Short mmCIF file of C-alpha atoms and ligand atoms in Angstrom, two decimals:
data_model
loop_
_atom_site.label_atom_id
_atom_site.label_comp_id
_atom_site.label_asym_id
_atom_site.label_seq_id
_atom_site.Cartn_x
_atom_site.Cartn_y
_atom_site.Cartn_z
CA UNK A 1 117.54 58.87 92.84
CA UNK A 2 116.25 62.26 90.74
CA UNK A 3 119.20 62.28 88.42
CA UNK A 4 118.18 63.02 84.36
CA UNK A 5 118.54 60.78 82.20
CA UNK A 6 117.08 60.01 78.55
CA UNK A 7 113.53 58.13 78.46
CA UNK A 8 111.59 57.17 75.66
CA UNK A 9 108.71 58.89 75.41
CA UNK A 10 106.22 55.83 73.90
CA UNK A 11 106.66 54.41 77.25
CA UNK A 12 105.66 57.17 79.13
CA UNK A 13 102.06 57.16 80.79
CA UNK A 14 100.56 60.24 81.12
CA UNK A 15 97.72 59.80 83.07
CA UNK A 16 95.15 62.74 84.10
CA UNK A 17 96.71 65.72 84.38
CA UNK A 18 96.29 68.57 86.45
CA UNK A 19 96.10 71.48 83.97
CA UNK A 20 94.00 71.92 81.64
CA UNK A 21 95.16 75.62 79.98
CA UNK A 22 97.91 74.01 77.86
CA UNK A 23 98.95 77.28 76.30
CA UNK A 24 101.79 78.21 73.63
CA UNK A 25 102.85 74.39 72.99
CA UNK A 26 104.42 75.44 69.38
CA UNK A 27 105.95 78.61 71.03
CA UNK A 28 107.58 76.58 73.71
CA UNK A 29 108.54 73.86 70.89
CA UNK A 30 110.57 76.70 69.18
CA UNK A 31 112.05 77.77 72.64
CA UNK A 32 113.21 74.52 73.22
CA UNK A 33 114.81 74.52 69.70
CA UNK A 34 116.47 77.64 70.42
CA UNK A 35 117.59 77.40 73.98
CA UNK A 36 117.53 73.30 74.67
CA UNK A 37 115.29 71.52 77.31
CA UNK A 38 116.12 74.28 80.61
CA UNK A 39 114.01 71.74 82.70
CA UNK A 40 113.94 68.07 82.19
CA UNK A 41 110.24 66.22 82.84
CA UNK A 42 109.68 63.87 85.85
CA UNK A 43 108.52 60.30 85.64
CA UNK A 44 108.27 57.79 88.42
CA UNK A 45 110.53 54.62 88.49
CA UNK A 46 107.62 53.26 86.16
CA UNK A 47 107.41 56.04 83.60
CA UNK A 48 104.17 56.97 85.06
CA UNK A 49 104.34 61.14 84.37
CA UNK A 50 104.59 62.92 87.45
CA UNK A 51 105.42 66.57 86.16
CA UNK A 52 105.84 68.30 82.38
CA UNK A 53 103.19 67.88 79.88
CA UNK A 54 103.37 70.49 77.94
CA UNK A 55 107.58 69.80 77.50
CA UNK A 56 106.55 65.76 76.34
CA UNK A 57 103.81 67.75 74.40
CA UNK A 58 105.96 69.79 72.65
CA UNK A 59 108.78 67.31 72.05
CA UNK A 60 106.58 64.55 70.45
CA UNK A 61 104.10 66.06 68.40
CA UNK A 62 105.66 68.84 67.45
CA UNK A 63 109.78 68.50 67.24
CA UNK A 64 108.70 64.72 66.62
CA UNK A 65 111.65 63.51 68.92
CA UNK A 66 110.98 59.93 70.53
CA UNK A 67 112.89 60.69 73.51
CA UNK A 68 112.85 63.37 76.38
CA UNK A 69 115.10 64.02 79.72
CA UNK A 70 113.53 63.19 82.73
CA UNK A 71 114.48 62.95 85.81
CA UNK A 72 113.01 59.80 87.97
CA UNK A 73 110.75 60.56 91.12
CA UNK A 74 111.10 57.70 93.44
CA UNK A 75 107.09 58.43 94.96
CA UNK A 76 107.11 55.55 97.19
CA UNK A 77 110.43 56.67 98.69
CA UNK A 78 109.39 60.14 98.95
CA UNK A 79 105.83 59.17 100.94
CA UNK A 80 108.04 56.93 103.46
CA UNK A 81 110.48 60.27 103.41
CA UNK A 82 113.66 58.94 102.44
CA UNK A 83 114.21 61.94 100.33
CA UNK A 84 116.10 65.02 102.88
CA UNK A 85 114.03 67.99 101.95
CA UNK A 86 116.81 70.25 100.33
CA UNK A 87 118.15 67.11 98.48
CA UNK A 88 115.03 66.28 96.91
CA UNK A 89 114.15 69.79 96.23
CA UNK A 90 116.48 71.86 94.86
CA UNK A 91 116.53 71.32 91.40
CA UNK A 92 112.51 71.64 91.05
CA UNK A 93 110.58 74.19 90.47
CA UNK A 94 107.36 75.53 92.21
CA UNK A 95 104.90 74.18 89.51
CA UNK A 96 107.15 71.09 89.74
CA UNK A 97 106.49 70.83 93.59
CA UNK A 98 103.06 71.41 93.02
CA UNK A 99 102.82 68.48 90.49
CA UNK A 100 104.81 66.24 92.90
CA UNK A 101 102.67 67.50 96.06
CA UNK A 102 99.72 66.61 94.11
CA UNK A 103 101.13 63.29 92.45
CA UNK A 104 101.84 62.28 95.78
CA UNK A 105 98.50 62.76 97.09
CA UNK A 106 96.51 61.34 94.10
CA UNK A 107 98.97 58.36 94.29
CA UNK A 108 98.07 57.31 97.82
CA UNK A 109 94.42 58.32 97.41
CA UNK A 110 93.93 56.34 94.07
CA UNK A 111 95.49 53.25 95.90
CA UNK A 112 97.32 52.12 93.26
CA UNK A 113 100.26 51.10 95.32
CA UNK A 114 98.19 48.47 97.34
CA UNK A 115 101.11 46.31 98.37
CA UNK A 116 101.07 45.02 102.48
CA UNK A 117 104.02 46.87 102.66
CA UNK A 118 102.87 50.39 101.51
CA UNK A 119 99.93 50.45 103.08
CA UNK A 120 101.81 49.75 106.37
CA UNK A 121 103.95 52.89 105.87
CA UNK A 122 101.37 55.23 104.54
CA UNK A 123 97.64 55.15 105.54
CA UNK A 124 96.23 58.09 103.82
CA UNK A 125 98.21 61.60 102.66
CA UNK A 126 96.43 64.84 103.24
CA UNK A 127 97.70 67.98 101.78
CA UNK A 128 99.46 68.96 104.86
CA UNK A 129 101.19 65.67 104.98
CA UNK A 130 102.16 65.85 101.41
CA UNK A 131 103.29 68.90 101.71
CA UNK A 132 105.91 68.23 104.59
CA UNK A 133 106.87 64.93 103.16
CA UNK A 134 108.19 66.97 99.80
CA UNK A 135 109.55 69.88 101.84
CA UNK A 136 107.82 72.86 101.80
CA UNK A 137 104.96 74.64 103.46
CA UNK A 138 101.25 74.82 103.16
CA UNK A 139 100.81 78.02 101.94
CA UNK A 140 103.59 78.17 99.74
CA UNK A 141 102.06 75.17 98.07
CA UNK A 142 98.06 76.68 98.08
CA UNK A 143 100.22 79.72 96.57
CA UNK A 144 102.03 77.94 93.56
CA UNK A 145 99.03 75.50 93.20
CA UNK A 146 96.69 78.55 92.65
CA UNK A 147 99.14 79.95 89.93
CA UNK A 148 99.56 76.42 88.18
CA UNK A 149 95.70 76.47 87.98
CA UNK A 150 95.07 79.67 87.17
CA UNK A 151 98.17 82.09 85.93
CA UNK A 152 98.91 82.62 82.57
CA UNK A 153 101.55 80.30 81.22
CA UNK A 154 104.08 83.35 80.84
CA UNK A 155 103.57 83.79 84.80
CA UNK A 156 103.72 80.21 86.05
CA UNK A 157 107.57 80.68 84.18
CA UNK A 158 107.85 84.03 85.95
CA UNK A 159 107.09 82.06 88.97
CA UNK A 160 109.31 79.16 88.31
CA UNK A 161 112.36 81.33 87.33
CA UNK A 162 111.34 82.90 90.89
CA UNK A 163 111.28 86.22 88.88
CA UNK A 164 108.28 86.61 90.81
CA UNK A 165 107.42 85.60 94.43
CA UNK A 166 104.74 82.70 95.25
CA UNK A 167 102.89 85.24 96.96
CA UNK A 168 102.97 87.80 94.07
CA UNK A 169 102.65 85.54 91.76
CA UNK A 170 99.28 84.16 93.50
CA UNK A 171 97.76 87.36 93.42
CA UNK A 172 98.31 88.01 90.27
CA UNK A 173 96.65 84.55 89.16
CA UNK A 174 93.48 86.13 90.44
CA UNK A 175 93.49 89.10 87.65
CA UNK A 176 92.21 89.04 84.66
CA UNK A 177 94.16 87.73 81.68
CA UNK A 178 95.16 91.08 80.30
CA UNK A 179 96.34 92.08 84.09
CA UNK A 180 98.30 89.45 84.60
CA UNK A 181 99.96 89.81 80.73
CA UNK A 182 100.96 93.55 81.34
CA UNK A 183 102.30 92.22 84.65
CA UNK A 184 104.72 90.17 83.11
CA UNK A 185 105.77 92.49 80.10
CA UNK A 186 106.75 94.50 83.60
CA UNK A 187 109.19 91.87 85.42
CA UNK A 188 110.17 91.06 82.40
CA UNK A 189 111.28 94.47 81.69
CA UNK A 190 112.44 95.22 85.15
CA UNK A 191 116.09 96.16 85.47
CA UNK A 192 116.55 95.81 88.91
CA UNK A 193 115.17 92.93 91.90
CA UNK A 194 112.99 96.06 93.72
CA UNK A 195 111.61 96.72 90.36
CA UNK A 196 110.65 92.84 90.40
CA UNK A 197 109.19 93.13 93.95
CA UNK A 198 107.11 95.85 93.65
CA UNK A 199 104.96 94.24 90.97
CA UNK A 200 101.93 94.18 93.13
CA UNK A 201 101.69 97.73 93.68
CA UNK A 202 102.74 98.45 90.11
CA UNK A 203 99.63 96.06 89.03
CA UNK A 204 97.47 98.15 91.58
CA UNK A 205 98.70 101.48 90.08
CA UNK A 206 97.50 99.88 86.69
CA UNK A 207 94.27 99.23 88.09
CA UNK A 208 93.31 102.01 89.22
CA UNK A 209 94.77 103.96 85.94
CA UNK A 210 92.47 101.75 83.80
CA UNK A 211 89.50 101.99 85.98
CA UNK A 212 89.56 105.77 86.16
CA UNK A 213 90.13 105.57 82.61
CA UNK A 214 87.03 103.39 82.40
CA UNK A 215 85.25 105.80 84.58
CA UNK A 216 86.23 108.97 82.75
CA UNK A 217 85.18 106.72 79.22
CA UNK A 218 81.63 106.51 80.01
CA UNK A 219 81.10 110.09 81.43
CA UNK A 220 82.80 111.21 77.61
CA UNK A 221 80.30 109.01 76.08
CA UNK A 222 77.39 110.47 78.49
CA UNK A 223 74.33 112.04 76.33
CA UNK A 224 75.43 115.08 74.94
CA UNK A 225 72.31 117.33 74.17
CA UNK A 226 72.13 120.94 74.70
CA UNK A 227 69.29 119.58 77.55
CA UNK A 228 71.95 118.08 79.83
CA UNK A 229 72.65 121.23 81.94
CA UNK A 230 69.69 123.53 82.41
CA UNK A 231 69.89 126.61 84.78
CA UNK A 232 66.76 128.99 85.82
CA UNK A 233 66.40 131.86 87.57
CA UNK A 234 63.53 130.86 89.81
CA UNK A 235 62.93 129.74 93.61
CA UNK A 236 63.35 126.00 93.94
CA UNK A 237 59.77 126.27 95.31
CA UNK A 238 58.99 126.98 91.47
CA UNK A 239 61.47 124.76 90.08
CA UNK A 240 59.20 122.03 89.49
CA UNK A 241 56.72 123.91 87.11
CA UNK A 242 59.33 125.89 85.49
CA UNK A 243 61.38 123.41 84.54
CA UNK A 244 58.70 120.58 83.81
CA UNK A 245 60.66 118.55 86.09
CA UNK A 246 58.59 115.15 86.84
CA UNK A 247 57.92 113.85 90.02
CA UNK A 248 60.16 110.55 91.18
CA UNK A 249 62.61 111.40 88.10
CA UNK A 250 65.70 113.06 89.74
CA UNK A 251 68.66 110.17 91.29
CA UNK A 252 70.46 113.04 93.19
CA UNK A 253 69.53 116.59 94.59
CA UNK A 254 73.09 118.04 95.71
CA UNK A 255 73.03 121.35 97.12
CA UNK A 256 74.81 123.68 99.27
CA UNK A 257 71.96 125.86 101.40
CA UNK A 258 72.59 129.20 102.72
CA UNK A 259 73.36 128.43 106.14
CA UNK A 260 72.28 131.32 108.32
CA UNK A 261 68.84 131.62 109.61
CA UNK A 262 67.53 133.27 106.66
CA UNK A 263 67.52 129.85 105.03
CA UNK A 264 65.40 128.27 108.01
CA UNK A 265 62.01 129.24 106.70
CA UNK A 266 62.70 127.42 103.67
CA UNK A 267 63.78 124.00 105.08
CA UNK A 268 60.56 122.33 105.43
CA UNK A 269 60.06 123.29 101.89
CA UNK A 270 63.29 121.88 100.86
CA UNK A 271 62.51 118.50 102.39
CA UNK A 272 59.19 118.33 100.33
CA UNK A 273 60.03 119.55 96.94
CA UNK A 274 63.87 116.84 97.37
CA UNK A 275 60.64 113.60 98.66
CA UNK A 276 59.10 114.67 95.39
CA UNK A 277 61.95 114.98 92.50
CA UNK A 278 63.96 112.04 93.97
CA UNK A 279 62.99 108.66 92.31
CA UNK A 280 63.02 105.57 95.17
CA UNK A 281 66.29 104.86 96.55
CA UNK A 282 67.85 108.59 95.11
CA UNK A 283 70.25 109.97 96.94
CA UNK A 284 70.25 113.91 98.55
CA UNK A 285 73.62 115.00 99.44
CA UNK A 286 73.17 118.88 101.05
CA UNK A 287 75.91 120.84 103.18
CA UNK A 288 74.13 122.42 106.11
CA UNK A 289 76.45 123.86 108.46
CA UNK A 290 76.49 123.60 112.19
CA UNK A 291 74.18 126.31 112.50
CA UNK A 292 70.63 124.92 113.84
CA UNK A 293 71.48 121.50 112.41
CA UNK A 294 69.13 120.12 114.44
CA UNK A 295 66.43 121.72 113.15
CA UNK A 296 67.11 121.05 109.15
CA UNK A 297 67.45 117.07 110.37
CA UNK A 298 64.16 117.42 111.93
CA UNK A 299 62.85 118.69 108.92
CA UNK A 300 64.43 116.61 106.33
CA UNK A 301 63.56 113.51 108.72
CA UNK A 302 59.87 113.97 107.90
CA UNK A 303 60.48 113.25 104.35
CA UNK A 304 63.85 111.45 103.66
CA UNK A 305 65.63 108.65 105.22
CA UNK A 306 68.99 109.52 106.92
CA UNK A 307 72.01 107.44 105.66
CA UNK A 308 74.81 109.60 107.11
CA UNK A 309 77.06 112.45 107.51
CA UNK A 310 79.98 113.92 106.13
CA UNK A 311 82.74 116.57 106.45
CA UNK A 312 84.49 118.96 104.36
CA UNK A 313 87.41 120.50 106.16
CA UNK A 314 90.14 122.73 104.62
CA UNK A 315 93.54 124.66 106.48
CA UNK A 316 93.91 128.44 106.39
CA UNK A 317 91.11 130.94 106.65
CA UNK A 318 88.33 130.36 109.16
CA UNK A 319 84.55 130.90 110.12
CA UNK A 320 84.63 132.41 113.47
CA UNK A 321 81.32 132.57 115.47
CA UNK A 322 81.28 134.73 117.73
CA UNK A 323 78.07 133.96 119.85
CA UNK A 324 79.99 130.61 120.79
CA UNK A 325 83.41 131.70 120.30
CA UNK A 326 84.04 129.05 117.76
CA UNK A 327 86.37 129.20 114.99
CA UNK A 328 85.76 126.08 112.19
CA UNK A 329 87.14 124.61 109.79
CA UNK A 330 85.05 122.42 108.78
CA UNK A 331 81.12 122.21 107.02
CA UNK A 332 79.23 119.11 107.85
CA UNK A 333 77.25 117.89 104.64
CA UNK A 334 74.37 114.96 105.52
CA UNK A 335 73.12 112.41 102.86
CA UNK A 336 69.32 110.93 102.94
CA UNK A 337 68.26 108.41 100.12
CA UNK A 338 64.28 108.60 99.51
CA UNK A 339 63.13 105.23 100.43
CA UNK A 340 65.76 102.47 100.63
CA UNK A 341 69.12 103.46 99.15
CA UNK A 342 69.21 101.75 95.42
CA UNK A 343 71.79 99.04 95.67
CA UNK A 344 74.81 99.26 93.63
CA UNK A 345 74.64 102.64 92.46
CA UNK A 346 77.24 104.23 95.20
CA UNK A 347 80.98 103.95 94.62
CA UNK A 348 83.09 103.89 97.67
CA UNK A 349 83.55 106.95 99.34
CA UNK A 350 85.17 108.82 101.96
CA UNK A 351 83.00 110.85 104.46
CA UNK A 352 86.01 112.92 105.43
CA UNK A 353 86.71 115.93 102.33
CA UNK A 354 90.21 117.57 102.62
CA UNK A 355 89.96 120.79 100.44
CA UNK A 356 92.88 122.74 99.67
CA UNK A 357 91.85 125.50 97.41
CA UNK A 358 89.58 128.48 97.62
CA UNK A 359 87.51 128.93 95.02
CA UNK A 360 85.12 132.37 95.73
CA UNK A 361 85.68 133.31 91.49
CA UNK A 362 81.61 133.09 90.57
CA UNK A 363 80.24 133.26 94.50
CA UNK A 364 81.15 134.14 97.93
CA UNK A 365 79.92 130.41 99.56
CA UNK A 366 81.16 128.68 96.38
CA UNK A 367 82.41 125.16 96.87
CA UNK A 368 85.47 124.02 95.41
CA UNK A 369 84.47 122.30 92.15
CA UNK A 370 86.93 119.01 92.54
CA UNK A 371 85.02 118.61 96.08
CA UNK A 372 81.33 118.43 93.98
CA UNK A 373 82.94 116.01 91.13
CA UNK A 374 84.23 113.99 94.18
CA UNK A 375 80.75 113.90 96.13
CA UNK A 376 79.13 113.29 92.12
CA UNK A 377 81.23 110.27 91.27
CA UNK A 378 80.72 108.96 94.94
CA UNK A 379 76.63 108.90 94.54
CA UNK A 380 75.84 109.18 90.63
CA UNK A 381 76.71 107.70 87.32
CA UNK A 382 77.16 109.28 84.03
CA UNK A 383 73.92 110.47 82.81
CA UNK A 384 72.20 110.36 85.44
CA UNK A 385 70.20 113.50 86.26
CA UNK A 386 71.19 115.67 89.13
CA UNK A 387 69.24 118.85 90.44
CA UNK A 388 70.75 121.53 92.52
CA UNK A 389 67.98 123.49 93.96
CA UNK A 390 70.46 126.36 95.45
CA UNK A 391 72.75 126.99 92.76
CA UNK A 392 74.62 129.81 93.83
CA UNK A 393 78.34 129.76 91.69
CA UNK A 394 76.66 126.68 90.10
CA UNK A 395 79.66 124.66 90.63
CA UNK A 396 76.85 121.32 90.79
CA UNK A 397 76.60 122.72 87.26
CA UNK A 398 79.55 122.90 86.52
CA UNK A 399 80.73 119.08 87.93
CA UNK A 400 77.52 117.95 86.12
CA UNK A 401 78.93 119.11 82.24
CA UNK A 402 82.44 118.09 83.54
CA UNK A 403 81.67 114.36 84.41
CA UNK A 404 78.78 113.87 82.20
CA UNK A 405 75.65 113.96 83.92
CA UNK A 406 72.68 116.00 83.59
CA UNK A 407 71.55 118.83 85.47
CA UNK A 408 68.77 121.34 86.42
CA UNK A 409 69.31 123.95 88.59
CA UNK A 410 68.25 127.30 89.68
CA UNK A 411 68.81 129.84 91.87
CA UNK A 412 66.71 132.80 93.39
CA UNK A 413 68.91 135.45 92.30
CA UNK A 414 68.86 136.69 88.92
CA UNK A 415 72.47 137.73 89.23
CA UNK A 416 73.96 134.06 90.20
CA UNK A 417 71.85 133.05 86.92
CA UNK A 418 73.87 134.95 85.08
CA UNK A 419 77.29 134.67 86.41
CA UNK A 420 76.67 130.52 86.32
CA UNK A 421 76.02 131.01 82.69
CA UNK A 422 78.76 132.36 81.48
CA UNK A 423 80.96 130.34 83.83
CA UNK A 424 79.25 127.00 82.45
CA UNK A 425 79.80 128.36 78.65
CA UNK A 426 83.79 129.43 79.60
CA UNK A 427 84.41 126.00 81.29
CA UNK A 428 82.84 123.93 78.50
CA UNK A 429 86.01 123.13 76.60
CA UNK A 430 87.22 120.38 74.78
CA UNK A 431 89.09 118.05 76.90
CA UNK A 432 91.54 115.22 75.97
CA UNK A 433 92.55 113.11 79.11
CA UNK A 434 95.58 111.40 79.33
CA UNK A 435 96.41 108.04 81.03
CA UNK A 436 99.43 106.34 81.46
CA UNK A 437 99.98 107.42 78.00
CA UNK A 438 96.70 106.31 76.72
CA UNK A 439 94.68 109.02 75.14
CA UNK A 440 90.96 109.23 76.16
CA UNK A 441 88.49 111.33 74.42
CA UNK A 442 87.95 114.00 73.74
CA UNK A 443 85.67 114.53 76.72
CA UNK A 444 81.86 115.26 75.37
CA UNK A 445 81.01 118.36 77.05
CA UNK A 446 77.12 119.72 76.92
CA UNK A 447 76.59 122.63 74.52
CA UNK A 448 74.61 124.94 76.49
CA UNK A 449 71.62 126.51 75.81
CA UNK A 450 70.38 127.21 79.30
CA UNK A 451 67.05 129.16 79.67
CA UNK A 452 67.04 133.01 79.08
CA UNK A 453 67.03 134.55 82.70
C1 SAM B 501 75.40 128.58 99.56
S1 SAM B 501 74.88 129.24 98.09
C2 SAM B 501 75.30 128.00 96.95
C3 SAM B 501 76.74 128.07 96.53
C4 SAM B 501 77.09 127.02 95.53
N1 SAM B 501 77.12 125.73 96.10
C5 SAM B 501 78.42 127.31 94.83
O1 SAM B 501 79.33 126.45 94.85
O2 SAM B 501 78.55 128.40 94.28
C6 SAM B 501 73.17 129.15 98.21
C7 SAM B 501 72.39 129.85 97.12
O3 SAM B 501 71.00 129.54 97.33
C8 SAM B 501 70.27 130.60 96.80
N2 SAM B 501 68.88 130.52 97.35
C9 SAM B 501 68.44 130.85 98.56
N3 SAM B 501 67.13 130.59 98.65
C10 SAM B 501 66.73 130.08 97.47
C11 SAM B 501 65.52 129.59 96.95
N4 SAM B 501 64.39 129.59 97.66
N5 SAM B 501 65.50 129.13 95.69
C12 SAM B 501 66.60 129.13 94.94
N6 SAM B 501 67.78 129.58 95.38
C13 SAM B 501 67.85 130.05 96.63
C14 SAM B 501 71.04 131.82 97.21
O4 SAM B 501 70.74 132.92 96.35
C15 SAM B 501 72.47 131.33 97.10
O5 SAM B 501 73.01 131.78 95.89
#
């Protein structure tokens, strides 16, 4: 019954279709020129159109033919399911089934076959029964429906040419435009069927290329002013007057305290000056150690809200403690907010740090510096003004100028002051990122003037 054969078009009814993205109709036009009809159209026994809109688009108004191959879909036998599944569907394509699979269901629904007989073989055609009574699963239909409604023309074909997998192809349909475009230049280009395959994770890689080029974009086109990284040599008890820092204007305090008990004095102090610089919902990320934990959470507790806690953990060269006989690998870091955490402003992150590298160059309880980018991408934006009341190596410092946001920080001793100056001045450097061939920036980097120590 679905053989081809030639039908004028005047007599075709077309109906309401399903899609309403026509696309490229002169581009297919000229592809039919070039390569001939690949698929023919389908019409039921009484030319009502059933599947190919675009094709009878493209073949009357613009090649201005009067007549088009179709092949004839025989609806009422297919609802009473005389058509054998592999019979019927061979020669059709997914979008085709999806046309039929929908024609079928409309056609029932709409009850414009209202004859005593019909209505004694079919009662009412849900999806699922549609579905079985063309041949082919749910979900591969909700898959191939989904890209018929909302691919890119280029991928429905993809899809059709089974280039690309229902499943694939469905996923894609939820990208955006451009996405699913570069996916398709990428089957396309493919060589081999794994290439084809593994379009998904290509797409993903592409992702998250474009969004850490997106990322690394707006921290190049942070404020640039010889303001954005200040250091002092002061206590962070003074910090406040010496710097003219406001109260309520910071959105992070990240800082690594000395962890012995030399620090403990200063806690309670450190609690009150972070509750005054941090504006509602700022976050204060600090690495504390094991050592008396207990009594820095009591002490930030007065004045913060806890959120939670994190690791850093590295291989090779331990702390050993000999009062416990403990040997660790690993530095706890906790994370407050002052008030309710502000929604929206943290990225996903991992609580969990791996660090390979030991970077002691400008202090001996320096962090690594990739660690402090990763903890300042996790909890700030670009611009965004961080203070690091501990500086030490100033490696807060020197994330802040790297990833574009600004900075005040100090540190008690005179000598850090000066080592974290030159280091800031040495690492500020211009910077031209590269990804996946695309050339970003080059990076803005602050020009220091930090205070005279
Ligand atoms: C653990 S180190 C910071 C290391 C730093 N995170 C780095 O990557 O180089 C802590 C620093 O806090 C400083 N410090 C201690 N008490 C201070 C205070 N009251 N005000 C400012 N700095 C202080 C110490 O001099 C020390 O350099």
């Amino acid at each position: 019954m679905n053989s081809t054969t030639n039908i004028s078009i005047s007599d075709i009814q077309i109906g309401d279709r399903f899609r309403k993205d026509l696309g490229d109709i002169d581009g297919l036009a000229q592809s039919i020129t070039e390569d001939g009809l690949l698929q023919p159209i389908g019409v039921t026994p009484d030319n009502r159109l059933v599947f190919g809109y675009r094709r009878l688009l493209a073949f009357r108004d613009v090649l201005k033919r009067d007549e088009i191959p179709a092949v004839v879909i025989d609806i009422d036998n297919l609802a009473r399911g005389e058509y054998v599944e592999n019979t019927f569907r061979k020669d059709l394509t997914a979008s085709e089934m999806v046309a039929i699979t929908d024609a079928l269901r409309s056609f029932t629904r709409g009850g414009d076959r209202c004859s005593e007989q019909y209505r004694n073989n079919v009662v009412a055609v849900t999806k699922k029964r549609a579905c079985e009574i063309v041949g082919w699963k749910l979900d591969k239909y909700d898959d191939a429906k989904k890209v018929v409604q909302l691919a890119i023309p280029e991928l429905v074909q993809l899809m059709d040419e089974e280039k690309v997998s229902l499943h694939a192809a469905a996923r894609l349909a939820d990208e955006p435009e451009d996405i699913q475009k570069e996916a398709v230049k990428r089957v396309e280009a493919a060589t081999t069927a794994a290439e084809r395959r593994g379009i998904l994770r290509t797409v993903n890689r592409i992702k998250r290329a474009r969004q850490r080029a997106e990322q690394r974009r707006a921290e190049c086109e942070a404020p640039d002013t010889s303001e954005s990284i200040r250091l002092y040599h002061c206590s962070f008890q003074k910090l406040t007057e010496v710097a003219g820092l406001k109260p309520a204007s910071v959105h992070c305090v990240l800082t690594d305290i000395p962890f012995g008990n030399e620090f403990l004095s200063q806690i309670n102090d450190l609690a009150q000056f972070v509750g005054e610089v941090l504006a509602e919902g700022g976050v204060f990320v600090c690495y504390v150690g094991q050592h008396k934990l207990n009594e820095k959470i009591r002490a930030f507790d007065q004045h913060l809200n806890y959120q939670w806690m994190g690791t850093s953990r590295w291989v090779g060269r331990c702390n050993q403690m000999h009062s416990l006989n403990v040997v660790s690998n690993s530095i706890p870091f906790v994370v407050y907010t002052k008030g309710e955490r502000a929604p929206s402003k943290w990225s996903k992150w991992i609580d969990t740090l791996e660090c390979d590298s030991r970077e002691k160059e400008f202090h001996e309880w320096q962090r690594p510096l990739a660690e402090m980018e990763t903890l300042l991408r996790s909890f700030t934006m670009p611009g965004d003004l961080v203070v690091d009341p501990c500086g030490g190596g100033f490696t807060t410092a020197a994330a802040c100028q790297n990833l574009g946001r600004k900075c005040i920080s100090c540190d008690s001793d005179k000598a850090n002051v000066v080592v974290g100056r030159q280091r800031l001045r040495s690492e500020a450097k211009e910077e031209v990122v590269e990804v996946e061939g695309e050339k970003i920036g080059p990076a803005s980097v602050a020009h220091l003037s930090h205070e005279m120590v």
